[in-house]
mmCIF file of C-alpha atoms and ligand atoms in Angstrom:
data_model
loop_
_atom_site.group_PDB
_atom_site.id
_atom_site.type_symbol
_atom_site.label_atom_id
_atom_site.label_comp_id
_atom_site.label_asym_id
_atom_site.label_seq_id
_atom_site.Cartn_x
_atom_site.Cartn_y
_atom_site.Cartn_z
ATOM 1 C CA UNK C 1 -75.989 182.276 -143.617
ATOM 2 C CA UNK C 2 -78.020 182.938 -146.304
ATOM 3 C CA UNK C 3 -79.051 180.209 -148.595
ATOM 4 C CA UNK C 4 -78.399 179.864 -152.112
ATOM 5 C CA UNK C 5 -80.203 177.718 -154.863
ATOM 6 C CA UNK C 6 -78.969 176.887 -158.287
ATOM 7 C CA UNK C 7 -82.472 175.622 -159.194
ATOM 8 C CA UNK C 8 -85.517 177.382 -159.617
ATOM 9 C CA UNK C 9 -88.500 174.757 -158.807
ATOM 10 C CA UNK C 10 -89.312 172.895 -155.997
ATOM 11 C CA UNK C 11 -92.114 170.065 -155.304
ATOM 12 C CA UNK C 12 -93.455 169.448 -151.984
ATOM 13 C CA UNK C 13 -95.782 166.411 -151.238
ATOM 14 C CA UNK C 14 -98.559 166.294 -148.271
ATOM 15 C CA UNK C 15 -97.707 170.247 -149.031
ATOM 16 C CA UNK C 16 -101.568 170.841 -147.638
ATOM 17 C CA UNK C 17 -100.958 171.420 -144.115
ATOM 18 C CA UNK C 18 -97.912 170.703 -141.540
ATOM 19 C CA UNK C 19 -94.265 170.512 -142.063
ATOM 20 C CA UNK C 20 -94.870 170.090 -146.057
ATOM 21 C CA UNK C 21 -96.751 173.142 -146.264
ATOM 22 C CA UNK C 22 -94.236 175.066 -143.963
ATOM 23 C CA UNK C 23 -91.817 173.839 -146.307
ATOM 24 C CA UNK C 24 -93.395 175.191 -149.563
ATOM 25 C CA UNK C 25 -93.817 178.556 -147.908
ATOM 26 C CA UNK C 26 -89.851 178.240 -147.031
ATOM 27 C CA UNK C 27 -88.846 177.276 -150.805
ATOM 28 C CA UNK C 28 -91.215 179.876 -151.727
ATOM 29 C CA UNK C 29 -90.008 182.877 -149.494
ATOM 30 C CA UNK C 30 -86.523 181.445 -151.241
ATOM 31 C CA UNK C 31 -87.580 182.595 -154.610
ATOM 32 C CA UNK C 32 -88.580 179.061 -155.402
ATOM 33 C CA UNK C 33 -91.364 178.168 -158.204
ATOM 34 C CA UNK C 34 -93.198 175.806 -155.888
ATOM 35 C CA UNK C 35 -95.454 172.485 -156.707
ATOM 36 C CA UNK C 36 -97.778 171.855 -154.293
ATOM 37 C CA UNK C 37 -98.795 168.371 -154.097
ATOM 38 C CA UNK C 38 -101.611 166.830 -151.530
ATOM 39 C CA UNK C 39 -104.883 164.567 -152.044
ATOM 40 C CA UNK C 40 -106.478 167.137 -149.849
ATOM 41 C CA UNK C 41 -107.558 169.345 -152.368
ATOM 42 C CA UNK C 42 -108.709 172.721 -150.474
ATOM 43 C CA UNK C 43 -105.778 172.625 -147.828
ATOM 44 C CA UNK C 44 -103.325 171.761 -151.263
ATOM 45 C CA UNK C 45 -104.740 174.942 -153.081
ATOM 46 C CA UNK C 46 -104.873 176.984 -150.014
ATOM 47 C CA UNK C 47 -101.272 176.622 -149.254
ATOM 48 C CA UNK C 48 -100.167 177.817 -152.951
ATOM 49 C CA UNK C 49 -102.957 180.751 -152.367
ATOM 50 C CA UNK C 50 -100.817 181.242 -149.288
ATOM 51 C CA UNK C 51 -97.506 181.416 -151.768
ATOM 52 C CA UNK C 52 -99.054 183.879 -153.902
ATOM 53 C CA UNK C 53 -100.335 185.916 -151.629
ATOM 54 C CA UNK C 54 -96.788 187.008 -149.978
ATOM 55 C CA UNK C 55 -95.884 187.274 -153.977
ATOM 56 C CA UNK C 56 -94.746 183.436 -154.983
ATOM 57 C CA UNK C 57 -94.965 181.890 -157.497
ATOM 58 C CA UNK C 58 -96.947 178.535 -156.862
ATOM 59 C CA UNK C 59 -99.132 175.536 -158.278
ATOM 60 C CA UNK C 60 -101.477 173.096 -156.619
ATOM 61 C CA UNK C 61 -101.361 169.403 -158.057
ATOM 62 C CA UNK C 62 -103.456 167.017 -156.665
ATOM 63 C CA UNK C 63 -102.511 163.474 -156.129
ATOM 64 C CA UNK C 64 -102.632 159.872 -153.888
ATOM 65 C CA UNK C 65 -98.640 159.686 -153.996
ATOM 66 C CA UNK C 66 -99.878 156.119 -153.106
ATOM 67 C CA UNK C 67 -100.673 155.596 -156.804
ATOM 68 C CA UNK C 68 -98.140 154.964 -159.690
ATOM 69 C CA UNK C 69 -101.041 156.261 -162.255
ATOM 70 C CA UNK C 70 -101.370 159.271 -160.294
ATOM 71 C CA UNK C 71 -97.458 159.731 -159.399
ATOM 72 C CA UNK C 72 -96.986 160.041 -162.716
ATOM 73 C CA UNK C 73 -99.907 162.137 -164.164
ATOM 74 C CA UNK C 74 -98.425 164.250 -161.528
ATOM 75 C CA UNK C 75 -94.581 164.481 -162.498
ATOM 76 C CA UNK C 76 -95.649 165.312 -166.376
ATOM 77 C CA UNK C 77 -98.178 168.060 -165.201
ATOM 78 C CA UNK C 78 -95.311 169.411 -162.956
ATOM 79 C CA UNK C 79 -93.007 169.254 -165.715
ATOM 80 C CA UNK C 80 -95.327 170.683 -168.082
ATOM 81 C CA UNK C 81 -96.101 173.693 -166.044
ATOM 82 C CA UNK C 82 -92.512 174.401 -165.027
ATOM 83 C CA UNK C 83 -89.720 172.753 -167.275
ATOM 84 C CA UNK C 84 -88.110 171.469 -164.532
ATOM 85 C CA UNK C 85 -88.204 170.152 -160.628
ATOM 86 C CA UNK C 86 -84.841 170.739 -159.222
ATOM 87 C CA UNK C 87 -86.108 170.039 -156.264
ATOM 88 C CA UNK C 88 -88.709 167.208 -154.389
ATOM 89 C CA UNK C 89 -89.532 166.861 -150.840
ATOM 90 C CA UNK C 90 -91.194 163.623 -150.406
ATOM 91 C CA UNK C 91 -93.399 164.464 -147.024
ATOM 92 C CA UNK C 92 -96.882 162.843 -147.613
ATOM 93 C CA UNK C 93 -97.019 160.395 -144.451
ATOM 94 C CA UNK C 94 -100.006 159.068 -141.892
ATOM 95 C CA UNK C 95 -99.617 157.862 -138.450
ATOM 96 C CA UNK C 96 -102.719 155.740 -137.636
ATOM 97 C CA UNK C 97 -101.306 153.190 -135.184
ATOM 98 C CA UNK C 98 -102.119 153.149 -131.641
ATOM 99 C CA UNK C 99 -101.155 149.749 -129.609
ATOM 100 C CA UNK C 100 -98.426 147.108 -129.487
ATOM 101 C CA UNK C 101 -97.560 145.029 -132.771
ATOM 102 C CA UNK C 102 -99.376 142.409 -132.215
ATOM 103 C CA UNK C 103 -102.484 144.915 -131.889
ATOM 104 C CA UNK C 104 -102.062 146.144 -135.037
ATOM 105 C CA UNK C 105 -104.253 145.227 -137.961
ATOM 106 C CA UNK C 106 -103.224 144.233 -142.101
ATOM 107 C CA UNK C 107 -104.976 147.356 -143.121
ATOM 108 C CA UNK C 108 -102.806 149.649 -140.468
ATOM 109 C CA UNK C 109 -99.849 148.175 -142.108
ATOM 110 C CA UNK C 110 -101.377 148.324 -145.154
ATOM 111 C CA UNK C 111 -102.237 151.948 -145.147
ATOM 112 C CA UNK C 112 -98.940 153.056 -143.417
ATOM 113 C CA UNK C 113 -96.681 151.267 -145.925
ATOM 114 C CA UNK C 114 -98.501 152.347 -149.052
ATOM 115 C CA UNK C 115 -98.130 156.222 -148.248
ATOM 116 C CA UNK C 116 -94.856 156.411 -145.827
ATOM 117 C CA UNK C 117 -92.774 154.087 -148.187
ATOM 118 C CA UNK C 118 -94.794 153.304 -151.012
ATOM 119 C CA UNK C 119 -95.373 156.665 -151.958
ATOM 120 C CA UNK C 120 -92.023 158.132 -151.386
ATOM 121 C CA UNK C 121 -90.768 155.047 -153.915
ATOM 122 C CA UNK C 122 -93.603 156.100 -156.637
ATOM 123 C CA UNK C 123 -92.278 159.752 -155.953
ATOM 124 C CA UNK C 124 -88.806 159.016 -156.446
ATOM 125 C CA UNK C 125 -89.246 156.784 -159.304
ATOM 126 C CA UNK C 126 -90.517 159.210 -161.359
ATOM 127 C CA UNK C 127 -88.436 162.131 -159.850
ATOM 128 C CA UNK C 128 -84.776 160.516 -160.378
ATOM 129 C CA UNK C 129 -85.026 160.225 -164.491
ATOM 130 C CA UNK C 130 -86.557 163.389 -164.749
ATOM 131 C CA UNK C 131 -83.357 164.968 -162.409
ATOM 132 C CA UNK C 132 -81.189 163.121 -164.550
ATOM 133 C CA UNK C 133 -82.036 164.396 -167.480
ATOM 134 C CA UNK C 134 -81.877 167.938 -166.215
ATOM 135 C CA UNK C 135 -78.297 166.998 -165.118
ATOM 136 C CA UNK C 136 -79.041 166.818 -161.232
ATOM 137 C CA UNK C 137 -81.067 167.877 -158.546
ATOM 138 C CA UNK C 138 -81.602 167.022 -154.982
ATOM 139 C CA UNK C 139 -84.134 165.020 -152.713
ATOM 140 C CA UNK C 140 -85.522 165.104 -149.597
ATOM 141 C CA UNK C 141 -87.473 162.713 -147.733
ATOM 142 C CA UNK C 142 -89.586 162.964 -144.582
ATOM 143 C CA UNK C 143 -88.533 159.533 -142.395
ATOM 144 C CA UNK C 144 -88.287 160.330 -138.456
ATOM 145 C CA UNK C 145 -86.777 159.623 -135.560
ATOM 146 C CA UNK C 146 -88.577 156.912 -135.501
ATOM 147 C CA UNK C 147 -86.788 155.892 -138.794
ATOM 148 C CA UNK C 148 -83.813 155.991 -136.841
ATOM 149 C CA UNK C 149 -84.508 153.858 -133.605
ATOM 150 C CA UNK C 150 -87.298 152.199 -132.018
ATOM 151 C CA UNK C 151 -90.744 153.505 -131.210
ATOM 152 C CA UNK C 152 -92.945 152.336 -128.566
ATOM 153 C CA UNK C 153 -96.560 151.317 -130.192
ATOM 154 C CA UNK C 154 -95.954 152.563 -133.330
ATOM 155 C CA UNK C 155 -93.872 149.663 -135.135
ATOM 156 C CA UNK C 156 -95.380 149.870 -138.464
ATOM 157 C CA UNK C 157 -94.991 153.489 -138.536
ATOM 158 C CA UNK C 158 -91.404 152.713 -136.729
ATOM 159 C CA UNK C 159 -90.798 150.183 -139.634
ATOM 160 C CA UNK C 160 -92.091 152.546 -142.299
ATOM 161 C CA UNK C 161 -89.826 155.448 -141.788
ATOM 162 C CA UNK C 162 -86.329 152.995 -141.281
ATOM 163 C CA UNK C 163 -87.321 152.235 -145.068
ATOM 164 C CA UNK C 164 -87.684 155.245 -145.848
ATOM 165 C CA UNK C 165 -83.760 155.573 -144.826
ATOM 166 C CA UNK C 166 -83.105 152.666 -146.832
ATOM 167 C CA UNK C 167 -84.867 153.913 -149.862
ATOM 168 C CA UNK C 168 -82.759 157.324 -149.186
ATOM 169 C CA UNK C 169 -79.825 155.738 -148.435
ATOM 170 C CA UNK C 170 -79.762 153.481 -151.876
ATOM 171 C CA UNK C 171 -81.082 156.385 -154.143
ATOM 172 C CA UNK C 172 -78.421 158.220 -152.664
ATOM 173 C CA UNK C 173 -75.416 155.808 -153.775
ATOM 174 C CA UNK C 174 -77.517 154.945 -157.213
ATOM 175 C CA UNK C 175 -77.597 158.244 -157.949
ATOM 176 C CA UNK C 176 -74.561 159.940 -156.822
ATOM 177 C CA UNK C 177 -72.597 160.579 -160.316
ATOM 178 C CA UNK C 178 -75.928 162.021 -162.132
ATOM 179 C CA UNK C 179 -75.481 165.144 -159.620
ATOM 180 C CA UNK C 180 -78.506 163.845 -157.770
ATOM 181 C CA UNK C 181 -78.743 164.384 -154.232
ATOM 182 C CA UNK C 182 -80.592 162.066 -151.996
ATOM 183 C CA UNK C 183 -81.335 163.334 -148.475
ATOM 184 C CA UNK C 184 -83.612 162.415 -145.316
ATOM 185 C CA UNK C 185 -84.758 164.503 -142.709
ATOM 186 C CA UNK C 186 -85.612 162.728 -138.794
ATOM 187 C CA UNK C 187 -88.116 165.233 -137.207
ATOM 188 C CA UNK C 188 -89.039 164.566 -133.213
ATOM 189 C CA UNK C 189 -92.431 165.419 -131.974
ATOM 190 C CA UNK C 190 -93.156 168.517 -134.422
ATOM 191 C CA UNK C 191 -96.482 170.725 -133.859
ATOM 192 C CA UNK C 192 -98.372 170.044 -136.383
ATOM 193 C CA UNK C 193 -102.284 168.318 -136.974
ATOM 194 C CA UNK C 194 -100.903 164.946 -136.993
ATOM 195 C CA UNK C 195 -99.444 165.132 -133.296
ATOM 196 C CA UNK C 196 -102.619 166.721 -132.336
ATOM 197 C CA UNK C 197 -104.769 164.306 -133.565
ATOM 198 C CA UNK C 198 -102.610 161.650 -131.830
ATOM 199 C CA UNK C 199 -102.333 163.565 -128.200
ATOM 200 C CA UNK C 200 -105.826 165.418 -128.133
ATOM 201 C CA UNK C 201 -107.103 162.249 -126.335
ATOM 202 C CA UNK C 202 -104.482 163.040 -123.351
ATOM 203 C CA UNK C 203 -103.171 166.190 -122.348
ATOM 204 C CA UNK C 204 -100.767 164.389 -120.525
ATOM 205 C CA UNK C 205 -99.296 162.667 -123.310
ATOM 206 C CA UNK C 206 -98.697 166.292 -124.898
ATOM 207 C CA UNK C 207 -96.955 167.651 -121.562
ATOM 208 C CA UNK C 208 -94.657 163.808 -121.621
ATOM 209 C CA UNK C 209 -93.603 164.975 -125.525
ATOM 210 C CA UNK C 210 -92.552 168.141 -124.892
ATOM 211 C CA UNK C 211 -90.219 167.146 -121.801
ATOM 212 C CA UNK C 212 -88.758 164.113 -123.662
ATOM 213 C CA UNK C 213 -87.329 166.045 -125.548
ATOM 214 C CA UNK C 214 -83.832 167.055 -123.746
ATOM 215 C CA UNK C 215 -84.401 171.133 -125.038
ATOM 216 C CA UNK C 216 -87.959 170.768 -122.911
ATOM 217 C CA UNK C 217 -90.410 171.334 -126.503
ATOM 218 C CA UNK C 218 -91.741 170.093 -128.755
ATOM 219 C CA UNK C 219 -90.401 171.577 -132.342
ATOM 220 C CA UNK C 220 -91.932 173.855 -135.162
ATOM 221 C CA UNK C 221 -92.926 173.101 -139.049
ATOM 222 C CA UNK C 222 -90.545 175.803 -139.631
ATOM 223 C CA UNK C 223 -87.633 174.422 -137.898
ATOM 224 C CA UNK C 224 -88.037 171.247 -140.120
ATOM 225 C CA UNK C 225 -88.779 173.340 -143.323
ATOM 226 C CA UNK C 226 -85.367 175.016 -142.394
ATOM 227 C CA UNK C 227 -83.169 171.737 -143.008
ATOM 228 C CA UNK C 228 -84.978 170.751 -145.726
ATOM 229 C CA UNK C 229 -84.362 174.232 -147.509
ATOM 230 C CA UNK C 230 -80.408 173.616 -146.085
ATOM 231 C CA UNK C 231 -80.357 170.000 -147.398
ATOM 232 C CA UNK C 232 -81.351 171.101 -150.823
ATOM 233 C CA UNK C 233 -79.004 174.169 -150.697
ATOM 234 C CA UNK C 234 -75.752 174.778 -152.422
ATOM 235 C CA UNK C 235 -74.400 174.711 -149.250
ATOM 236 C CA UNK C 236 -74.774 170.623 -148.734
ATOM 237 C CA UNK C 237 -73.605 169.957 -151.803
ATOM 238 C CA UNK C 238 -71.360 167.439 -150.745
ATOM 239 C CA UNK C 239 -74.348 165.886 -148.165
ATOM 240 C CA UNK C 240 -76.256 162.883 -149.627
ATOM 241 C CA UNK C 241 -77.502 159.446 -148.036
ATOM 242 C CA UNK C 242 -77.498 161.371 -145.439
ATOM 243 C CA UNK C 243 -80.005 161.116 -141.941
ATOM 244 C CA UNK C 244 -80.657 164.439 -140.545
ATOM 245 C CA UNK C 245 -82.262 164.081 -137.262
ATOM 246 C CA UNK C 246 -83.883 167.526 -136.332
ATOM 247 C CA UNK C 247 -85.002 166.748 -132.773
ATOM 248 C CA UNK C 248 -83.970 169.041 -130.188
ATOM 249 C CA UNK C 249 -81.615 166.389 -128.819
ATOM 250 C CA UNK C 250 -83.894 163.281 -128.264
ATOM 251 C CA UNK C 251 -81.619 160.756 -130.267
ATOM 252 C CA UNK C 252 -78.509 162.096 -127.976
ATOM 253 C CA UNK C 253 -79.818 159.992 -125.077
HETATM 254 P P1 NAD R 301 -99.971 166.222 -141.382
HETATM 255 O O1 NAD R 301 -100.768 165.441 -141.270
HETATM 256 O O2 NAD R 301 -99.899 167.899 -141.147
HETATM 257 O O3 NAD R 301 -99.538 166.904 -143.028
HETATM 258 C C1 NAD R 301 -99.412 165.310 -143.857
HETATM 259 C C2 NAD R 301 -99.969 165.884 -145.375
HETATM 260 O O4 NAD R 301 -99.671 164.409 -145.939
HETATM 261 C C3 NAD R 301 -101.550 166.104 -145.010
HETATM 262 O O5 NAD R 301 -101.715 167.297 -145.977
HETATM 263 C C4 NAD R 301 -102.383 164.989 -146.129
HETATM 264 O O6 NAD R 301 -103.289 165.224 -146.894
HETATM 265 C C5 NAD R 301 -100.618 164.521 -146.933
HETATM 266 N N1 NAD R 301 -101.374 163.033 -147.194
HETATM 267 C C6 NAD R 301 -101.628 162.147 -146.688
HETATM 268 N N2 NAD R 301 -101.826 160.906 -147.647
HETATM 269 C C7 NAD R 301 -101.127 161.334 -148.727
HETATM 270 C C8 NAD R 301 -101.133 160.722 -149.801
HETATM 271 N N3 NAD R 301 -101.275 159.405 -150.004
HETATM 272 N N4 NAD R 301 -101.238 161.508 -150.844
HETATM 273 C C9 NAD R 301 -101.043 162.529 -150.797
HETATM 274 N N5 NAD R 301 -100.906 163.615 -149.747
HETATM 275 C C10 NAD R 301 -101.005 162.750 -148.537
HETATM 276 O O7 NAD R 301 -98.825 165.936 -140.999
HETATM 277 P P2 NAD R 301 -97.371 166.195 -140.797
HETATM 278 O O8 NAD R 301 -96.898 166.365 -139.323
HETATM 279 O O9 NAD R 301 -97.021 167.620 -141.734
HETATM 280 O O10 NAD R 301 -96.544 165.177 -140.917
HETATM 281 C C11 NAD R 301 -95.314 165.239 -142.567
HETATM 282 C C12 NAD R 301 -94.283 164.463 -142.700
HETATM 283 O O11 NAD R 301 -93.358 164.216 -141.581
HETATM 284 C C13 NAD R 301 -95.008 162.811 -142.119
HETATM 285 O O12 NAD R 301 -94.191 161.865 -143.198
HETATM 286 C C14 NAD R 301 -94.987 162.122 -140.732
HETATM 287 O O13 NAD R 301 -94.605 160.772 -140.822
HETATM 288 C C15 NAD R 301 -93.528 163.106 -140.443
HETATM 289 N N6 NAD R 301 -93.123 163.478 -139.396
HETATM 290 C C16 NAD R 301 -94.618 163.955 -138.636
HETATM 291 C C17 NAD R 301 -93.635 164.096 -137.025
HETATM 292 C C18 NAD R 301 -94.656 165.509 -136.133
HETATM 293 O O14 NAD R 301 -94.254 164.877 -135.228
HETATM 294 N N7 NAD R 301 -95.693 165.580 -136.849
HETATM 295 C C19 NAD R 301 -92.948 163.585 -136.409
HETATM 296 C C20 NAD R 301 -91.658 163.024 -137.366
HETATM 297 C C21 NAD R 301 -92.236 162.767 -138.399
#
C-alpha cells in the first residue's frame, strides 16, 4: 500500500541522528518538505544536506526542545520558512540511566524528564495552535515499549515514556474535533547511537537485546520511520490517541 499525504510539510525533532534522521529522510522521499530540528547542528545540517542531495527540500532549525523560548522561536522559523507544519514528529529523547531506581540522581531525573517529557509537551504546546489555525494536522510522539510496561534499571526513562503516552492521549481527545490527530510510536530496541552507547561496554547485552525480541533481532530505524509515516498518512485518518508498538513482538509476552 502506498501512503498518501494531504499535507506538504513535516517537522522532526531529534532529526540529527537515529530514528529522527531516518524519519526525516522518509518524509522527504514521500515528497514532503522537512524541517529538521535538533540541538546538534552538525548532525542536523547533515540530515538536511542528505535530503537535498536526494532531490528533496529541507531546512535545519537548531533548537533545544527543553527551552520554551527556543521551541517558540523554532516554530516561528518553521512557519516563516514553509508557511505551515502539517506533520510533527516529536522524537528528541535521551536515555542516561544505568542503575536501579534508588541509584538514580536528581540530575538524571531532571535531564531525562526535561527532554523526554517537557520537550514533547513544549513542542505540542506550539504545534497545536498552529495546526488549529491551519485547519488540522497530525502529531506523532516517540514513546517506547518502556512507556507501555516496566523497564528494569530504566525507571526514570520508563516513567518519562509513560508520561509521553499520557500527553499523547490527552492531546488526542482535546484536539480531535479540531482535525488534529495525536499518536505515539513505541519502539523496542532499535539499532541507533543510543542503543550502541548503552551496550558498548558489554557485548553480551547486545546479544541479549536481540534474543529478547520474539523475531530474534533488534529493529531498524527505517521500521520506526515507516510506522510514523503511516500514523501521519491519510490512511490513519481514524486513528488518534493510539500508542503503536513497533517492537518485534516484545509486548506480546
Ligand atoms: P539518538 O541518540 O540516535 O538521537 C536522538 C536525537 O535527539 C539526537 O540527534 C540528539 O541530538 C537529539 N536531542 C537530544 N536532546 C535534545 C534536545 N534537548 N533538543 C533537541 N534535540 C535533542 O536516539 P534514537 O535512538 O534515535 O532515539 C530517538 C527517540 O526514540 C528517543 O525519544 C528515544 O527515547 C526513543 N527510543 C529509542 C529506542 C532505541 O532503542 N534506540 C527505543 C525506544 C525509544
